[in-house]
Coordinates of C-alpha atoms in Angstrom, one line a residue:
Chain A
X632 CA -26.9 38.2 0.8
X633 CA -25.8 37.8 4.8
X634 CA -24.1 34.8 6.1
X635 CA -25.1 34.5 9.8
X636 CA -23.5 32.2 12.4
X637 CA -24.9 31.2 15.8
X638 CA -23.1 30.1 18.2
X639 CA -25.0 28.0 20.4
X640 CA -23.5 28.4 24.2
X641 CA -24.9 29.4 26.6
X642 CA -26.6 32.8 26.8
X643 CA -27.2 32.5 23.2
X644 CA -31.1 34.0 22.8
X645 CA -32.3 31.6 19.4
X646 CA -35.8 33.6 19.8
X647 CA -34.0 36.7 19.5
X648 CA -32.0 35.4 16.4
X649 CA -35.1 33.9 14.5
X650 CA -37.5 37.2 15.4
X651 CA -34.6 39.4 14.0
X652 CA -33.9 36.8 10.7
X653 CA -37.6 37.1 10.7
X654 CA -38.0 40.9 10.4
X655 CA -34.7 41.1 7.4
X656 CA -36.5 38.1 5.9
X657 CA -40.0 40.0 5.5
X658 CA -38.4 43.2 4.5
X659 CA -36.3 41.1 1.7
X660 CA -32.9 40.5 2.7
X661 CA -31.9 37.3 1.8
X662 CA -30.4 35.1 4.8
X663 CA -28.0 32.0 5.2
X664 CA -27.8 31.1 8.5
X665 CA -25.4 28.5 9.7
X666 CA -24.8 27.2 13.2
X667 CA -22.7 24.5 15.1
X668 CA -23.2 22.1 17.5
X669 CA -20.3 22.5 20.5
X670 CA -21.8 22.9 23.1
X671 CA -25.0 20.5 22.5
X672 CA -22.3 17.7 21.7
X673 CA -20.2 18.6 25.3
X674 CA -24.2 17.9 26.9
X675 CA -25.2 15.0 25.2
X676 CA -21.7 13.2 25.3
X677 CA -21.8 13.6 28.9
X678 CA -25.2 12.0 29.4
X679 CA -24.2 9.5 26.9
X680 CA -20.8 8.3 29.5
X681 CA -19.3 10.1 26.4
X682 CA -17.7 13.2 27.8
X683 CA -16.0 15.4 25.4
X684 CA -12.0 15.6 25.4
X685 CA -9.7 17.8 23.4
X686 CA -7.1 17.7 21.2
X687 CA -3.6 20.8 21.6
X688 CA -1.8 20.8 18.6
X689 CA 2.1 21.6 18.9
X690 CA 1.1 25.0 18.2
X691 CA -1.2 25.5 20.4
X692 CA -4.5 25.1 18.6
X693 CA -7.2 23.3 20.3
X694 CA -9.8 21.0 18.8
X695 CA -12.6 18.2 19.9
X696 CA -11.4 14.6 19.8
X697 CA -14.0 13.3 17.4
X698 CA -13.2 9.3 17.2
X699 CA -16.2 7.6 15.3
X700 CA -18.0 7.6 18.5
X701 CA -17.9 11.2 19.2
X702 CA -18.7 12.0 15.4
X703 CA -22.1 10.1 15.9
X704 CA -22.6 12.2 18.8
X705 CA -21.7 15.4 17.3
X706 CA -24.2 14.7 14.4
X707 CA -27.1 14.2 16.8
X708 CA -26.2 17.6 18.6
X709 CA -26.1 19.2 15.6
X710 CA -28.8 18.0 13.1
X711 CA -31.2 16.5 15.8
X712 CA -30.9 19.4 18.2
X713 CA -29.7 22.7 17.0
X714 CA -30.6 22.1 13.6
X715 CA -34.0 21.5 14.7
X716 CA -34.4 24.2 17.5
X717 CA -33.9 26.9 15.2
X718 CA -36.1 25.3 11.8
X719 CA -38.8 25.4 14.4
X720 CA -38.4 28.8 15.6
X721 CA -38.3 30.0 12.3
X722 CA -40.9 28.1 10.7
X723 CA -42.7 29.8 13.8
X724 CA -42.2 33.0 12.3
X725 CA -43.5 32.0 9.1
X726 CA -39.9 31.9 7.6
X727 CA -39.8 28.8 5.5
X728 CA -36.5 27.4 6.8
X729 CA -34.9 24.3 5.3
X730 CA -32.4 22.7 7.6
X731 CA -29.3 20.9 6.0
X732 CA -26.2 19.6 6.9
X733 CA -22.7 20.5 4.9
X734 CA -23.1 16.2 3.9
X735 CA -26.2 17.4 2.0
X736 CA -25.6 18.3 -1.7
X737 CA -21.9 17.6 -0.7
X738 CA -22.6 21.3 0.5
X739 CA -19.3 21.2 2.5
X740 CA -16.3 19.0 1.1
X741 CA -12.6 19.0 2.6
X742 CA -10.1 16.3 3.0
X743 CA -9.9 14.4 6.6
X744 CA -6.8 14.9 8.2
X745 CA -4.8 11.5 7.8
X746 CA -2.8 12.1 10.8
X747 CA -3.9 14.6 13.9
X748 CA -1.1 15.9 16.3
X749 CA -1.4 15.9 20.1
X750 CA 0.6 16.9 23.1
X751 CA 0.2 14.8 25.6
X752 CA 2.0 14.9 28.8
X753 CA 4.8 16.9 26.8
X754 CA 4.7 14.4 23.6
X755 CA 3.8 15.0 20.6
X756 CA 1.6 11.7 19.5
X757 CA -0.2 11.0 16.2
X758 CA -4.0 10.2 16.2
X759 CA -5.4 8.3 13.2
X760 CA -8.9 7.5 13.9
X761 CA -10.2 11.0 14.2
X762 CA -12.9 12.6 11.8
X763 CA -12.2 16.3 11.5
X764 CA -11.0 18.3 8.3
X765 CA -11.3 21.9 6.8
X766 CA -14.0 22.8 4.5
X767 CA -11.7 23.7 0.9
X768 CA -15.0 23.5 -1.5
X769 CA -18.1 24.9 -0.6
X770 CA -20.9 23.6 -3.9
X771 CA -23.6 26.4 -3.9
X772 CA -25.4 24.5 -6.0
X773 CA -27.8 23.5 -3.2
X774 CA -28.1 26.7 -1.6
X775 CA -28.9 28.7 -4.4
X776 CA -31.5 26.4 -5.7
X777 CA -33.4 26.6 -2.3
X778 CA -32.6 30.5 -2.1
X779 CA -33.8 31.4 -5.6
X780 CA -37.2 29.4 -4.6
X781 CA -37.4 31.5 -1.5
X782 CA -36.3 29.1 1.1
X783 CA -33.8 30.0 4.3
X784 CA -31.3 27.4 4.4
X785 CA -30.0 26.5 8.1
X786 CA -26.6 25.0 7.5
X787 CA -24.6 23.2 10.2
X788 CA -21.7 20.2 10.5
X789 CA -20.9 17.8 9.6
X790 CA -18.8 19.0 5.9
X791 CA -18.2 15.6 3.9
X792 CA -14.9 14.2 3.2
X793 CA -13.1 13.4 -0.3
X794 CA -14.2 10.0 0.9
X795 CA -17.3 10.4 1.4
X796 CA -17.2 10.7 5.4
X797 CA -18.8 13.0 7.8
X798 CA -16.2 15.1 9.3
X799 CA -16.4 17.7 12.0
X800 CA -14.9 21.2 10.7
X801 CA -15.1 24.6 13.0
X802 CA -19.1 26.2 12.1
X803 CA -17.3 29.8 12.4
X804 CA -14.6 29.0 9.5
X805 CA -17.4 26.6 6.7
X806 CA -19.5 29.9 7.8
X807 CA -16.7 32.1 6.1
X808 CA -16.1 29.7 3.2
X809 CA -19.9 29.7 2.8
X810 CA -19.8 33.4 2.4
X811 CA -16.9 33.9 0.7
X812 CA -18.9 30.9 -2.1
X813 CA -21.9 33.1 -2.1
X814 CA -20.2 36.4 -2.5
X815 CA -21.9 37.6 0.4
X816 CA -22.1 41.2 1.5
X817 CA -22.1 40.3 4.8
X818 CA -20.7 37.5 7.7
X819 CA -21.7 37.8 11.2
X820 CA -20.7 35.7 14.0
X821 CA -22.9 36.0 16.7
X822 CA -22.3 34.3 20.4
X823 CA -22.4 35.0 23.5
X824 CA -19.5 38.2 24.0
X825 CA -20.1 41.3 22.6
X826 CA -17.1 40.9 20.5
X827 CA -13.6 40.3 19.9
X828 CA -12.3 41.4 23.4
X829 CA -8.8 42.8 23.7
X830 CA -8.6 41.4 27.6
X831 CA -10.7 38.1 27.6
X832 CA -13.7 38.2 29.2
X833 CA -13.4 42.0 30.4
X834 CA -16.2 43.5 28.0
X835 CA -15.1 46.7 28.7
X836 CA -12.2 46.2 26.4
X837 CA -13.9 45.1 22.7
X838 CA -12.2 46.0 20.1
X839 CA -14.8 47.8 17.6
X840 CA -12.7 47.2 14.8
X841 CA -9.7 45.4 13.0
X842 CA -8.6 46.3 9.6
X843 CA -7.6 43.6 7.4
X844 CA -3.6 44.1 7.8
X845 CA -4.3 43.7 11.8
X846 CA -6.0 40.1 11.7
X847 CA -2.8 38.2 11.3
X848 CA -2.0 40.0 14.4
X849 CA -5.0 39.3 16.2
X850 CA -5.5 35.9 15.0
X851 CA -2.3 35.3 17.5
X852 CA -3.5 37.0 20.5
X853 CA -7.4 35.8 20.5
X854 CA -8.4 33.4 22.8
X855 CA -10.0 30.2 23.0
X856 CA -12.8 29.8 20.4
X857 CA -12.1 33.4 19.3
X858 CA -9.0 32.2 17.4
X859 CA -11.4 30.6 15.0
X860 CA -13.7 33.1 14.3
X861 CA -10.7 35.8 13.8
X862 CA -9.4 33.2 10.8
X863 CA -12.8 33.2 9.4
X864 CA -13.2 37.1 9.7
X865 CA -9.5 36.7 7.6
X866 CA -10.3 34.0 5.0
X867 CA -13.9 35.6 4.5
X868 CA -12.5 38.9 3.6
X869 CA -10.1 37.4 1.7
X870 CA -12.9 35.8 -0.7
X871 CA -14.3 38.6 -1.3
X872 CA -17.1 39.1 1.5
X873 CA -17.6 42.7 2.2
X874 CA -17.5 43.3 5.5
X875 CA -17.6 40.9 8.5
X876 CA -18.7 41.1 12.7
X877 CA -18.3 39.3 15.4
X878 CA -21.3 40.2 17.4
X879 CA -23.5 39.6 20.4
X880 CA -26.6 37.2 20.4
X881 CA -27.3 37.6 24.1
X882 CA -30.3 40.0 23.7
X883 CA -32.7 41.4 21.3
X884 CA -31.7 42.6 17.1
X885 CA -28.3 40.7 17.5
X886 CA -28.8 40.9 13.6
X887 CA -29.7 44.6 12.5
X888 CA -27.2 45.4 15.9
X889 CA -24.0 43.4 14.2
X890 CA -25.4 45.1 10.7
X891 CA -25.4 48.8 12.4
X892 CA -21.5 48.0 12.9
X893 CA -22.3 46.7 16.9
X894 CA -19.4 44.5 17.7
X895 CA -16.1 44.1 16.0
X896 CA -15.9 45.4 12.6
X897 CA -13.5 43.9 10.0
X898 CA -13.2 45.5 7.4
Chain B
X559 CA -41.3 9.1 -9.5
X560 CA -40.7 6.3 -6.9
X561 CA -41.7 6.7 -3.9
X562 CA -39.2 4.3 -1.6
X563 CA -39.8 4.0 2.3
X564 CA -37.1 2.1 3.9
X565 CA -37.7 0.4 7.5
X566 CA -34.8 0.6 10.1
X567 CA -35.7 -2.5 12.0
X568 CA -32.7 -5.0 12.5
X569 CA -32.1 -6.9 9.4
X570 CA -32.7 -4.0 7.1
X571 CA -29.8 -4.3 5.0
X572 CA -29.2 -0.2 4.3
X573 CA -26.1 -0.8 2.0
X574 CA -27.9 -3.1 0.0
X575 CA -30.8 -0.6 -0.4
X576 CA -28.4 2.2 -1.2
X577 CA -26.3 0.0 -4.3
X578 CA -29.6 -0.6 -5.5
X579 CA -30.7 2.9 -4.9
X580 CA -27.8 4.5 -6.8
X581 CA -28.1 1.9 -9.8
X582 CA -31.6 3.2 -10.3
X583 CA -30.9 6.7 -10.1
X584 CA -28.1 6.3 -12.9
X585 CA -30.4 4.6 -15.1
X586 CA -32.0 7.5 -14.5
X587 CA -35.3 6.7 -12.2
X588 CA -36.3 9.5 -10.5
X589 CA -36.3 8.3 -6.4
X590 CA -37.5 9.8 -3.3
X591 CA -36.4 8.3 -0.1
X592 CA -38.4 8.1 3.1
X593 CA -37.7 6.5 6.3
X594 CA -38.2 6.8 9.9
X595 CA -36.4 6.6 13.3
X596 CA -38.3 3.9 15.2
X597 CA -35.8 1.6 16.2
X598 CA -32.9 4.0 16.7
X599 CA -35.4 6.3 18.9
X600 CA -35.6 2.6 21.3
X601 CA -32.0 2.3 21.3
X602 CA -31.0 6.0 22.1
X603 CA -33.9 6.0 24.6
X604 CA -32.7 3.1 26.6
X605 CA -29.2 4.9 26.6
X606 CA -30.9 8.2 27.8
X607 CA -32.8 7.0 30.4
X608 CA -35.5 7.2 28.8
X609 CA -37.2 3.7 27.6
X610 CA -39.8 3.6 25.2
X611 CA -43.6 4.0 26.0
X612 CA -46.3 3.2 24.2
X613 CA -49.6 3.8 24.0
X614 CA -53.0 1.3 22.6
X615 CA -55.7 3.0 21.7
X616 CA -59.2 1.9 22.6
X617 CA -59.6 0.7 19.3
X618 CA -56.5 -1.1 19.4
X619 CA -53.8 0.9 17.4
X620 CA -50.3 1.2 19.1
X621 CA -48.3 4.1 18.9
X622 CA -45.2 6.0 20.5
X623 CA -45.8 7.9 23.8
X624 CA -44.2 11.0 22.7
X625 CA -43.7 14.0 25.6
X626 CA -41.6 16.6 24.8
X627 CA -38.9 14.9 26.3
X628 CA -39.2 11.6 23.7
X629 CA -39.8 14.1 21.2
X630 CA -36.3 15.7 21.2
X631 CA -34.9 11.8 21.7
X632 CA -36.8 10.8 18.2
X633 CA -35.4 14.1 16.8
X634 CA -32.1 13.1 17.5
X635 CA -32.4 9.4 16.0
X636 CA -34.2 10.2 12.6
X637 CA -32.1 13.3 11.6
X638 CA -29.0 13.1 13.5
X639 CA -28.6 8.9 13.2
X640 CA -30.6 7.5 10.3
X641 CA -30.7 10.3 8.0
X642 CA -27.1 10.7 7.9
X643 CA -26.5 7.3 7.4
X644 CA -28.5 7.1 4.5
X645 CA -27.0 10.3 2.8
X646 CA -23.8 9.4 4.1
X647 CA -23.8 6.1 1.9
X648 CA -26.2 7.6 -1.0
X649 CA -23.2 10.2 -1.1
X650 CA -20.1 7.4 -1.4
X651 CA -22.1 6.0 -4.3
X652 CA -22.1 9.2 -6.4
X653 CA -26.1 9.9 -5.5
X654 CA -26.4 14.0 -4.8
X655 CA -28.5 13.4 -1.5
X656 CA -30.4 15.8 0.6
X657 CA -31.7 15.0 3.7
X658 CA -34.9 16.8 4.8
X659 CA -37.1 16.5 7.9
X660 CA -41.0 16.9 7.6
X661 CA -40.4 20.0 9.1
X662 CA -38.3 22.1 6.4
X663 CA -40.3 24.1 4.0
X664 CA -43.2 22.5 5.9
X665 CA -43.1 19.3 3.9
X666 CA -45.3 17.5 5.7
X667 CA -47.9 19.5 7.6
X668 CA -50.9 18.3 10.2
X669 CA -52.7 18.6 13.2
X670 CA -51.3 18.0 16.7
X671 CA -53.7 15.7 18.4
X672 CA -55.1 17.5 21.0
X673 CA -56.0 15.0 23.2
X674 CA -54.7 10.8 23.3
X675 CA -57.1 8.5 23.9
X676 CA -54.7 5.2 25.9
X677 CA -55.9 2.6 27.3
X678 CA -54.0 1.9 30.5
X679 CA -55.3 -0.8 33.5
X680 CA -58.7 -1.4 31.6
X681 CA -59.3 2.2 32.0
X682 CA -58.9 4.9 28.9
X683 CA -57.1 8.1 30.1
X684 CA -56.7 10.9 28.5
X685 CA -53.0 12.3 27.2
X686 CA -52.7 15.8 27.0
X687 CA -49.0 16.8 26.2
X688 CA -48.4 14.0 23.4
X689 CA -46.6 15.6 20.5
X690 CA -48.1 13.4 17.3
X691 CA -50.2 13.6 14.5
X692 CA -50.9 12.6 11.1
X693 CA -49.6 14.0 8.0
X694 CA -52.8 15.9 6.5
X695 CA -51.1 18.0 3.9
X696 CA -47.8 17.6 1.9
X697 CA -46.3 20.5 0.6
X698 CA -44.1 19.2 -2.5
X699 CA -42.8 22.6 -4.0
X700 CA -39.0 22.1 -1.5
X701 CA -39.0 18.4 -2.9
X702 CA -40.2 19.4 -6.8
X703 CA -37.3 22.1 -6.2
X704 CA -34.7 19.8 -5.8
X705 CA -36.0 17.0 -7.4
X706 CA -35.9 19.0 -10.7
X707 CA -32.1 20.3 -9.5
X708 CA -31.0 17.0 -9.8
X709 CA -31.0 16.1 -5.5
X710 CA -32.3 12.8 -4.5
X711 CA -34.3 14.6 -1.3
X712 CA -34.3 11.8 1.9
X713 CA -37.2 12.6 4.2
X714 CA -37.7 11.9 7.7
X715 CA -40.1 12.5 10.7
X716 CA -40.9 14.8 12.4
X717 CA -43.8 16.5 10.5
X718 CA -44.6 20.5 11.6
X719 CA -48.0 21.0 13.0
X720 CA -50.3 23.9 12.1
X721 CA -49.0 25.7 15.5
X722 CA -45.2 25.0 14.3
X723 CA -44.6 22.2 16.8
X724 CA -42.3 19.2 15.8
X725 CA -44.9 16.4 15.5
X726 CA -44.2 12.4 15.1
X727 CA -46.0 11.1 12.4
X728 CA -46.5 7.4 11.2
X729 CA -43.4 7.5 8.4
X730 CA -45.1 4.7 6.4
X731 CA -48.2 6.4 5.9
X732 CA -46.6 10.1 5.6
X733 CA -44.5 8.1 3.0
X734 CA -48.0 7.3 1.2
X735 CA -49.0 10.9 1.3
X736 CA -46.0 11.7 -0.3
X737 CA -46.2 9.5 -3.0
X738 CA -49.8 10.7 -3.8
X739 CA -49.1 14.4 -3.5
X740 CA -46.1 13.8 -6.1
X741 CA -48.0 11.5 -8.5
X742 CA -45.4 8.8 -8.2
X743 CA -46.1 5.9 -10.2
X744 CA -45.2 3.2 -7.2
X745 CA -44.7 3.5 -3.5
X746 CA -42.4 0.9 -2.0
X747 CA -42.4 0.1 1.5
X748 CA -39.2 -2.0 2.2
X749 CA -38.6 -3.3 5.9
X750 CA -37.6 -6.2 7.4
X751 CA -40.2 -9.2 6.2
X752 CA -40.9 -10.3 2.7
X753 CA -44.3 -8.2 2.6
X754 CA -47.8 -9.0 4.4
X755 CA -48.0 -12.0 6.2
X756 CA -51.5 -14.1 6.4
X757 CA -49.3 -15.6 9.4
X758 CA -46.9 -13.4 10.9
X759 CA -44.0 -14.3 11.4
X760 CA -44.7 -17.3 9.4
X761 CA -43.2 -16.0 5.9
X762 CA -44.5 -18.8 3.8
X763 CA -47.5 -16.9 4.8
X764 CA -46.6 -14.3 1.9
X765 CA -50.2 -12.7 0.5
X766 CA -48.6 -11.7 -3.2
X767 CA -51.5 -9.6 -3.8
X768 CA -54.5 -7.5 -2.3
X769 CA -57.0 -6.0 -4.8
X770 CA -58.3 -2.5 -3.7
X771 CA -61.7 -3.8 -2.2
X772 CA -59.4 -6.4 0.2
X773 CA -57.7 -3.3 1.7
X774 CA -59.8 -2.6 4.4
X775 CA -60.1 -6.0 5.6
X776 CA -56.4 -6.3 5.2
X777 CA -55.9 -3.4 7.7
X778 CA -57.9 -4.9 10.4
X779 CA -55.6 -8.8 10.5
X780 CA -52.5 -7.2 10.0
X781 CA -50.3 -7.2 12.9
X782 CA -48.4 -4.4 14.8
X783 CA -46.8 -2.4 12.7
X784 CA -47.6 -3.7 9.3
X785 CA -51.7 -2.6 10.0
X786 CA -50.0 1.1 9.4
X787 CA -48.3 -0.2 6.4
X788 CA -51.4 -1.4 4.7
X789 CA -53.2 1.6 5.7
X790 CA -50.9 3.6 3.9
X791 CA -51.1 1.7 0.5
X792 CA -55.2 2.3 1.1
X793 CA -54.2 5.6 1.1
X794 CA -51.9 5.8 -1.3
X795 CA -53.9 3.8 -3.8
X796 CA -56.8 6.4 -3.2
X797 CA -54.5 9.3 -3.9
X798 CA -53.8 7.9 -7.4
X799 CA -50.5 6.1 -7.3
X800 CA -50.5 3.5 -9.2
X801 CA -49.0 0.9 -7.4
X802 CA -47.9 0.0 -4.1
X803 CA -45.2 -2.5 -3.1
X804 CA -45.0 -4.1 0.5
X805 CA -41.3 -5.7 -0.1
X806 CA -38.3 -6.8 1.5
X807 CA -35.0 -5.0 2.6
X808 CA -32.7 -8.0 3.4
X809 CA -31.0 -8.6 0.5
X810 CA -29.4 -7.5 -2.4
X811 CA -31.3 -5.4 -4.4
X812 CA -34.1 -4.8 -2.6
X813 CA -36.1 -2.1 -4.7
X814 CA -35.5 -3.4 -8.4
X815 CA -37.0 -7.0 -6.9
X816 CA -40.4 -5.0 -5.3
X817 CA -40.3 -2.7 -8.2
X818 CA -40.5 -6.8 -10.2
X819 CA -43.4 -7.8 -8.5
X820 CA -41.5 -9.8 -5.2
X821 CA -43.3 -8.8 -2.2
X822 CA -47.3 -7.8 -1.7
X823 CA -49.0 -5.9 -4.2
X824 CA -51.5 -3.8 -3.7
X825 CA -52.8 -2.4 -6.7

């Protein structure tokens, strides 16, 4: 079983993804894919007079504002967009792909955070009205029934709270927890950089690999939306997935490329 | 098997639908739910830019204009708005919903209509890049799957055409399709009026019952949008269910009253 993540900014080559997923799929590799919605929710926010503003944790961490008006925004980028995008290009292919969200099946539960920490202009305020969490439980029930009848699930946010509310939880990290639930052999994170870069955005410095006693390490140093994925490479591992790479989906094979060890390795 | 299309038309009273909903499915009825994306595809359209267009046929049928640009906007409304509403609130009561497209697992398959006969100034034009069809084929083994998991599958538009394309499809009718491909014993089509009207809007117009030889009359005096309702009983009644309920979605306990007899019956 691979776990595969797209990211979904720009440069991002879907056809590429779904003719590769294609390929492993007829040779008989079994496939989960999962994807976000980031950058589809930054698009249609702004076209909505919605435009997408961001959350700094005291330490540093930084996350979309997703009041209840954002969330219902988020959810159309991701299961009316994305989702949708890449079922098509796969069904395409003749892969039968069923799209589903992490609500579905209660696929994806975690507890909404209560209380969210900002710094604003120096301050440290608390925000109560946002819809984000962590995926804790991943129930597999769902995706082995559909995998065990030959179907590729496409999994993307929203996860489903303890009480019963969409939340928005990082696609990278429910990717890991998804693999970790599967016992995967593999988790790939493909976007659009070639890998986890030791100078941000010189490519000429990726890092091919990081053994497991140098995430903690690099978790600190990554940058922007790398942060994320480097915790997932961590807590993936950590469950019991085999290997893990971030990799590049800007041009053709991202799949068998991040499976030949093209990226950054963790192992 | 019940086959249970709800409406989304203002009124429709989606709480109500889902107490009842999660009542029958702890007594043990086996439920299906179908619904479409009409009204939110208006409302998100007007936001958009994009205001709904419509097309009459020379014989008199309405339907959505649907470029490729009102396609992604109807997208975005059934699977990002309404479906997640409806397993948002089937998952607070304790029901194990899965939302579903037409397009995963190719559910609900047909033929992109080439060419769209409108009727515009007096004239008829022909439209060329309209993406909508009708559901010819319903492939029930991703809802059999789940059904027999335990998942109470929620199904929306768009259906996949034979070339792959997202298609919009009539969701009352590709509800009746359903419904006979599953061999459901009823087909309820909840919505916003107490069932077909000898006098719409007048409701003390109520028709309680049409035999199968009043159908096709039926379909030519019914008005707007309940003509396609009626022709979907037809067609579910010639598929073999055995009952079809036109009822009403305004109240408490919406489906236990149509599955009682409160509504039109066609049977």
């Amino acid at each position: 079983m691979i776990v595969v993540k797209i990211g979904g900014s720009a440069g991002v080559d879907l056809d590429a993804v779904c003719d590769d997923a294609a390929r492993l799929v007829r040779e008989g590799r079994r496939l989960v894919i999962v994807h976000g919605g980031s950058d589809a929710t930054n698009t249609l926010g702004e076209r909505l007079g919605c435009p997408p503003r961001f959350i700094t944790s005291p330490s540093g961490h930084t996350s979309r504002r997703t009041d209840r008006e954002t969330l219902g925004i988020f959810q159309m980028a991701c299961r009316g967009v994305m989702n949708q995008k890449i079922v098509e290009r796969l069904q395409a292919r003749a892969v039968n792909a069923v799209g589903l969200s992490g609500m579905d099946g209660r696929l994806w539960e975690g507890t909404r955070k209560a209380a969210v920490r900002s710094v604003e202009g120096g301050r440290v305020v608390i925000v109560r009205d946002d819809y984000t969490g962590t995926v804790e439980r991943v129930n597999v029930g769902l995706l082995r029934t559909l995998i065990d009848a030959g179907f590729i699930p496409v999994v993307s946010p929203p996860a489903i709270s303890t009480d019963h509310e969409p939340i928005n939880v990082d696609a990278d990290r429910a990717a890991a927890q998804t693999a970790a639930a599967l016992g995967a052999e593999e988790l790939l994170l493909l976007s659009n950089v070639p890998g986890l870069l030791q100078r941000f955005p010189d490519e000429s410095s990726l890092v091919p690999h990081v053994s497991r006693a140098a995430i903690d390490d690099a978790v600190e140093w990554a940058q922007g939306r790398m942060k994320k994925k480097v915790l997932g490479a961590g807590e993936a591992l950590c469950g019991g997935v085999g290997r893990v790479v971030i990799g590049d989906a800007r041009a053709r094979d991202p799949i068998s490329l991040a499976l030949a060890g093209a990226g950054t390795v963790f192992q």
